[in-house]
Amino acid sequence: MPLILGMSILLGCQFIGEILVHALHLPVPGPVLGMAVLLVGLMVNGRVPSGLRTSGEGLLRYLTLLFVPAGVGIMVHFGLIEADFWPIVVTLVVSTSLTLAVTAKVMERLTRSTPRDPRDALREDRS
């Protein structure tokens, strides 16, 4: 029963995300907004329900199978990819670089705002 409840929570959040995207005409995929709804729900709840944890771990166990359709799509549409190879490569490089830069800035700000543990200074002095 907990597994069914966990899957119902995941699918319910995805459904809410789809409804919000269509109702508000947002340029974001419904499942992405659904994951944001799930995140808010988990933050409000303060813990992950056991059924949701079981469902999530089960899905993560077989996550690699979800890459099979993408691999098949690349093989089937290789001609299209070949025609636009350089724009795809440039887009991937630029987007990855921007993601790394933004992540580094966020991490830098978060570590600056986090109070240091006095024991860290002692550890640094010893090394």
PDB file of C-alpha atoms in Angstrom:
ATOM      1  CA  MET A   1       0.000   0.000   0.000  1.00  0.00           C
ATOM      2  CA  PRO A   2       2.789   2.529   0.731  1.00  0.00           C
ATOM      3  CA  LEU A   3       4.157   2.000  -2.784  1.00  0.00           C
ATOM      4  CA  ILE A   4       0.784   2.851  -4.326  1.00  0.00           C
ATOM      5  CA  LEU A   5       0.509   5.930  -2.107  1.00  0.00           C
ATOM      6  CA  GLY A   6       4.011   7.083  -3.101  1.00  0.00           C
ATOM      7  CA  MET A   7       3.345   6.647  -6.817  1.00  0.00           C
ATOM      8  CA  SER A   8       0.026   8.444  -6.392  1.00  0.00           C
ATOM      9  CA  ILE A   9       1.820  11.399  -4.790  1.00  0.00           C
ATOM     10  CA  LEU A  10       4.353  11.533  -7.649  1.00  0.00           C
ATOM     11  CA  LEU A  11       1.708  11.283 -10.360  1.00  0.00           C
ATOM     12  CA  GLY A  12      -0.550  13.752  -8.531  1.00  0.00           C
ATOM     13  CA  CYS A  13       2.243  16.328  -8.404  1.00  0.00           C
ATOM     14  CA  GLN A  14       2.939  15.795 -12.091  1.00  0.00           C
ATOM     15  CA  PHE A  15      -0.763  16.225 -12.844  1.00  0.00           C
ATOM     16  CA  ILE A  16      -0.925  19.435 -10.809  1.00  0.00           C
ATOM     17  CA  GLY A  17       2.109  20.694 -12.721  1.00  0.00           C
ATOM     18  CA  GLU A  18       0.430  19.918 -16.056  1.00  0.00           C
ATOM     19  CA  ILE A  19      -2.749  21.695 -14.988  1.00  0.00           C
ATOM     20  CA  LEU A  20      -0.802  24.783 -13.862  1.00  0.00           C
ATOM     21  CA  VAL A  21       1.202  24.923 -17.092  1.00  0.00           C
ATOM     22  CA  HIS A  22      -1.889  24.702 -19.265  1.00  0.00           C
ATOM     23  CA  ALA A  23      -3.964  27.077 -17.130  1.00  0.00           C
ATOM     24  CA  LEU A  24      -1.257  29.734 -16.813  1.00  0.00           C
ATOM     25  CA  HIS A  25       0.290  29.208 -20.277  1.00  0.00           C
ATOM     26  CA  LEU A  26       3.767  28.782 -18.794  1.00  0.00           C
ATOM     27  CA  PRO A  27       6.734  27.886 -21.031  1.00  0.00           C
ATOM     28  CA  VAL A  28       7.827  25.119 -18.639  1.00  0.00           C
ATOM     29  CA  PRO A  29       7.126  21.372 -18.925  1.00  0.00           C
ATOM     30  CA  GLY A  30       4.382  20.182 -16.594  1.00  0.00           C
ATOM     31  CA  PRO A  31       6.525  17.524 -14.885  1.00  0.00           C
ATOM     32  CA  VAL A  32       9.139  20.168 -14.012  1.00  0.00           C
ATOM     33  CA  LEU A  33       6.524  22.345 -12.344  1.00  0.00           C
ATOM     34  CA  GLY A  34       5.138  19.196 -10.711  1.00  0.00           C
ATOM     35  CA  MET A  35       8.552  18.512  -9.184  1.00  0.00           C
ATOM     36  CA  ALA A  36       8.546  22.065  -7.817  1.00  0.00           C
ATOM     37  CA  VAL A  37       5.117  21.378  -6.289  1.00  0.00           C
ATOM     38  CA  LEU A  38       6.516  18.172  -4.781  1.00  0.00           C
ATOM     39  CA  LEU A  39       9.511  20.074  -3.381  1.00  0.00           C
ATOM     40  CA  VAL A  40       7.259  22.660  -1.736  1.00  0.00           C
ATOM     41  CA  GLY A  41       5.099  19.884  -0.302  1.00  0.00           C
ATOM     42  CA  LEU A  42       8.126  18.082   1.113  1.00  0.00           C
ATOM     43  CA  MET A  43       9.490  21.292   2.610  1.00  0.00           C
ATOM     44  CA  VAL A  44       6.138  22.028   4.258  1.00  0.00           C
ATOM     45  CA  ASN A  45       5.860  18.442   5.511  1.00  0.00           C
ATOM     46  CA  GLY A  46       9.440  18.444   6.776  1.00  0.00           C
ATOM     47  CA  ARG A  47      10.099  14.807   5.908  1.00  0.00           C
ATOM     48  CA  VAL A  48       9.738  12.318   3.088  1.00  0.00           C
ATOM     49  CA  PRO A  49       6.856   9.870   3.616  1.00  0.00           C
ATOM     50  CA  SER A  50       7.982   6.234   3.575  1.00  0.00           C
ATOM     51  CA  GLY A  51       5.774   5.356   0.595  1.00  0.00           C
ATOM     52  CA  LEU A  52       7.215   8.212  -1.436  1.00  0.00           C
ATOM     53  CA  ARG A  53      10.745   7.175  -0.465  1.00  0.00           C
ATOM     54  CA  THR A  54      10.049   3.579  -1.530  1.00  0.00           C
ATOM     55  CA  SER A  55       8.589   4.702  -4.859  1.00  0.00           C
ATOM     56  CA  GLY A  56      11.450   7.114  -5.521  1.00  0.00           C
ATOM     57  CA  GLU A  57      14.110   4.527  -4.754  1.00  0.00           C
ATOM     58  CA  GLY A  58      12.353   2.027  -7.029  1.00  0.00           C
ATOM     59  CA  LEU A  59      12.282   4.522  -9.886  1.00  0.00           C
ATOM     60  CA  LEU A  60      15.926   5.476  -9.362  1.00  0.00           C
ATOM     61  CA  ARG A  61      16.943   1.821  -9.454  1.00  0.00           C
ATOM     62  CA  TYR A  62      15.726   1.589 -13.065  1.00  0.00           C
ATOM     63  CA  LEU A  63      16.612   5.140 -14.154  1.00  0.00           C
ATOM     64  CA  THR A  64      19.116   3.901 -16.743  1.00  0.00           C
ATOM     65  CA  LEU A  65      16.282   2.268 -18.700  1.00  0.00           C
ATOM     66  CA  LEU A  66      14.838   5.723 -19.334  1.00  0.00           C
ATOM     67  CA  PHE A  67      17.875   6.572 -21.454  1.00  0.00           C
ATOM     68  CA  VAL A  68      17.113   3.787 -23.955  1.00  0.00           C
ATOM     69  CA  PRO A  69      14.451   5.791 -25.872  1.00  0.00           C
ATOM     70  CA  ALA A  70      16.828   8.768 -26.122  1.00  0.00           C
ATOM     71  CA  GLY A  71      19.578   6.542 -27.503  1.00  0.00           C
ATOM     72  CA  VAL A  72      17.202   5.013 -30.027  1.00  0.00           C
ATOM     73  CA  GLY A  73      16.050   8.492 -31.035  1.00  0.00           C
ATOM     74  CA  ILE A  74      19.643   9.539 -31.681  1.00  0.00           C
ATOM     75  CA  MET A  75      20.237   6.489 -33.865  1.00  0.00           C
ATOM     76  CA  VAL A  76      16.983   6.897 -35.787  1.00  0.00           C
ATOM     77  CA  HIS A  77      17.385  10.648 -36.370  1.00  0.00           C
ATOM     78  CA  PHE A  78      21.145  10.670 -36.888  1.00  0.00           C
ATOM     79  CA  GLY A  79      20.723  12.457 -40.240  1.00  0.00           C
ATOM     80  CA  LEU A  80      18.971  15.391 -38.583  1.00  0.00           C
ATOM     81  CA  ILE A  81      21.591  15.566 -35.862  1.00  0.00           C
ATOM     82  CA  GLU A  82      24.388  15.414 -38.425  1.00  0.00           C
ATOM     83  CA  ALA A  83      22.877  18.310 -40.387  1.00  0.00           C
ATOM     84  CA  ASP A  84      22.846  20.536 -37.272  1.00  0.00           C
ATOM     85  CA  PHE A  85      25.887  19.060 -35.526  1.00  0.00           C
ATOM     86  CA  TRP A  86      27.808  22.290 -34.836  1.00  0.00           C
ATOM     87  CA  PRO A  87      24.846  24.309 -33.529  1.00  0.00           C
ATOM     88  CA  ILE A  88      24.067  21.406 -31.201  1.00  0.00           C
ATOM     89  CA  VAL A  89      27.677  21.196 -29.976  1.00  0.00           C
ATOM     90  CA  VAL A  90      27.909  24.967 -29.412  1.00  0.00           C
ATOM     91  CA  THR A  91      24.590  24.979 -27.557  1.00  0.00           C
ATOM     92  CA  LEU A  92      25.673  22.102 -25.332  1.00  0.00           C
ATOM     93  CA  VAL A  93      29.031  23.694 -24.518  1.00  0.00           C
ATOM     94  CA  VAL A  94      27.549  27.137 -23.801  1.00  0.00           C
ATOM     95  CA  SER A  95      24.666  25.810 -21.697  1.00  0.00           C
ATOM     96  CA  THR A  96      26.972  23.531 -19.703  1.00  0.00           C
ATOM     97  CA  SER A  97      29.410  26.383 -19.100  1.00  0.00           C
ATOM     98  CA  LEU A  98      26.619  28.696 -17.944  1.00  0.00           C
ATOM     99  CA  THR A  99      25.244  26.001 -15.647  1.00  0.00           C
ATOM    100  CA  LEU A 100      28.658  25.448 -14.084  1.00  0.00           C
ATOM    101  CA  ALA A 101      29.221  29.189 -13.630  1.00  0.00           C
ATOM    102  CA  VAL A 102      25.820  29.771 -12.012  1.00  0.00           C
ATOM    103  CA  THR A 103      26.249  26.734  -9.774  1.00  0.00           C
ATOM    104  CA  ALA A 104      29.685  27.977  -8.673  1.00  0.00           C
ATOM    105  CA  LYS A 105      28.303  31.447  -7.864  1.00  0.00           C
ATOM    106  CA  VAL A 106      25.382  30.014  -5.889  1.00  0.00           C
ATOM    107  CA  MET A 107      27.726  27.698  -3.994  1.00  0.00           C
ATOM    108  CA  GLU A 108      30.082  30.589  -3.273  1.00  0.00           C
ATOM    109  CA  ARG A 109      27.258  32.718  -1.862  1.00  0.00           C
ATOM    110  CA  LEU A 110      25.842  29.854   0.173  1.00  0.00           C
ATOM    111  CA  THR A 111      29.198  29.032   1.729  1.00  0.00           C
ATOM    112  CA  ARG A 112      29.794  32.713   2.546  1.00  0.00           C
ATOM    113  CA  SER A 113      26.433  33.033   4.296  1.00  0.00           C
ATOM    114  CA  THR A 114      26.853  29.804   6.274  1.00  0.00           C
ATOM    115  CA  PRO A 115      28.474  30.387   9.675  1.00  0.00           C
ATOM    116  CA  ARG A 116      31.806  28.646   9.992  1.00  0.00           C
ATOM    117  CA  ASP A 117      32.395  25.976  12.572  1.00  0.00           C
ATOM    118  CA  PRO A 118      35.227  27.093  14.914  1.00  0.00           C
ATOM    119  CA  ARG A 119      36.667  23.584  14.707  1.00  0.00           C
ATOM    120  CA  ASP A 120      37.317  24.131  10.981  1.00  0.00           C
ATOM    121  CA  ALA A 121      39.979  26.728  11.789  1.00  0.00           C
ATOM    122  CA  LEU A 122      41.698  24.264  14.116  1.00  0.00           C
ATOM    123  CA  ARG A 123      41.685  21.580  11.430  1.00  0.00           C
ATOM    124  CA  GLU A 124      43.149  23.992   8.868  1.00  0.00           C
ATOM    125  CA  ASP A 125      45.915  25.026  11.307  1.00  0.00           C
ATOM    126  CA  ARG A 126      46.949  21.411  11.849  1.00  0.00           C
ATOM    127  CA  SER A 127      47.373  20.676   8.148  1.00  0.00           C
TER     128      SER A 127
END
